[in-house]
Amino acid sequence: MLSTAIHNGVTKQVTKPKLKSHSEHLMKRVSRACLHCRQRKSRCDLDSSGSPGTPPCQRCLRDHRECVLGSSNRGGRRIRKPKTANLEMHSNSSPARVMQLAPSGAPGPTDPHSFPRPYPSDHYGRSDPPTASTINIEDDDSASTTDSAIGSVPRNPSDAWQCLTNVAKRGAESANLEKTGDHYSESKSRVRLPGVEDEESEPGIKAYRLIKNRSLTRETVSQLVTRYADNFHPYLPLVPRKYFDPSALESFASQEKHLLTAVLTIASKDLVETPQVHEVCSKYMHELISGIAAGADCDVEAVEALLILAEWEPQGLRPKIEAVGRGEEDRAAWMHVGLALRSGYFLGLDRTSFRGDPANDTQNDGRKRLAWTSCYISDFIGPGPMTGLVSKDFPSLQPLTSTDEDYAKIFQALLDLTQLYGNVHDVLYSGMRTSSQMMLMGDYVKYVDDFRNAIERWNRNWGTLTCSQHIKVTLQMSYEYLRLYTNAFAFQAAISQALTSKPKGDAPSQREHLRAAFSNVASMQDARFIYASVDAAKSYLTILNNYVDPEKHLHFMPLRYYLYSIYAAVFLYKARSFGVMNAPEEQAVRHLINLTTDRLHRASAGPDDIGSRYARLLELLWKPKASSSSSNTQEHQRKDESVPTGTVPNRLPEQPYMQYSPMNDFSWLDLEAVGDYVSGYPMGNPTFMGMNSFPHHNPYPVTSEAIWPVQNWPYMRCLTLAKVHAGGLLKFLFGNIAGWDYVTT
């Protein structure tokens, strides 16, 4: 704009500056940043040069860097760099086309000079190498799939695992869709990898491993399943009864391979005429167990398989079998139950402990509840049912006809007895300090009395249960063993009190003091408990000898009833060592032991069976030494035939009095220590729960094993290996504190 101005008489035209509008005074928003600031994720100030939006920025100017503006990522489709290293080389030789599914009826182009590829891409027609646009589309699809799969934030490891499972399922569904879209590739272009089995081509029993590799025939599998249903299933009715129908063998093999293999392994364990059948079943079962331990996919049927294996523990699963039983089966069962518990937790079986809506309670929920409750029965001290489950909570065990066995009520009776087991352990055998205080202060009396009343109440409720004789006798033996386990605590308390009341002296005087204290049991404060424990042990063996047929029933009974009889016999041996029995009673007990060993031998299918092996243990423990040297020689020769070279009892004590001394160094529940005792092995430094591979010696000097247990109790299943070591250490420590270490002669 021009204006006229007069200065010193001279007229001049002056150009006035143009005023900017309000919008021109506002600085434009800069939406771009240099590469350096974008990498640092910091603010890029492009006003330092005086020209807004033009480099260099203030940071690059200060750091003497080259300021290069980055391109904008707003709007449009993002072009990613190709991820294939040789993309440019292939793109120059062939045109760019997107890989598509070939039509089902038209074959794709072929190249006579190329080899077919044994990969999932063979389901597609031949296509040119991928281009940049192809890779971008695939990247976007995979990103969207992943984003949708993890749309919800995982709150725990189970949610994260479920998220990954959903992604895997989507991938499997897309692969199946691609497979159905190309029949030509399926029939001609696909190449099978050597050694890879195609189970989808042969569904049902033909795809089962032992049938496919011709190790077993269909008839053999059917016979073994029937044999298991008739002889083993009544003692632990875990296998769904629908699979005992021969027409259901196809679904049994295709859907329940862990459970079917466990059934075959147990049913073939005593087939002496065809040992190769048990060998192939055990080998496959061992492979499946290793897969479960390694984290392979499994369902509730795998938990059921582990539980029934723990109840019978076939000898084919162990690499070595000793001639004399030393508790190997119990340790193996311990581990199988622990693996079943972990698998059950992962599958969420513990949630079925809570009783839900009966209308929404599906058949699968009932099966899971039965499996989880069986885990508790096998473990004894694990987390039990929270809502007091009864027989109606197990519909699969309900009788279908009036002639069927009511396994639901039998299972409820066993469950109630197991809960008593757990209560006795939690109160009396809870730990070293509390147990020792109860023993020395006498607080255990009221607890033992209460448990005795509860056990008798259980007997009144379930003692009249109507069922098969061979099933009812198992409940009676479990009842007698619980009586023994409960009253034995008071027996140990009496020993501890007798030791504390005697001043320290030499070894013979202490030994004579113990024998004198227990020679007149009727005058002791805990006489009723001592008498009850001895009576329970004798009652158990009496039931075993008089009411259990060794060939028809004992032969097929679970492992626990064998071990209960051995524990009862060893307990009577320890009681006899303290002078509790008079001469006539001792002779009667010795006759009872002879009958027991005979029954165990008759119940065995061979010399390596569990009955024969533990019968030899009792024979070595109870058989007295002959007086003459010739009889001694014959005795050693007989034992040389039944005991391995490394365990020949050539160092047994020479005097019968020494053999029955209360200073013997083993617990009545530690079968490995009993085996060491009868074999003449020194037990000054016993191993932790029989685990010879434990690398360190016991840091606490212990001269002998505890005679009466506190921490470890029979057929108890532990969840962690650390708990096994801790349990053995507690027993050693408690032996010192409670006076369980006696001076050896």
XYZ file of C-alpha atoms in Angstrom, residues 376 382-386:
6
model
C -7.341 -88.301 46.183
C -3.827 -84.708 48.531
C -6.610 -82.140 48.134
C -9.824 -84.063 48.569
C -13.385 -83.293 47.530
C -14.646 -80.044 49.020
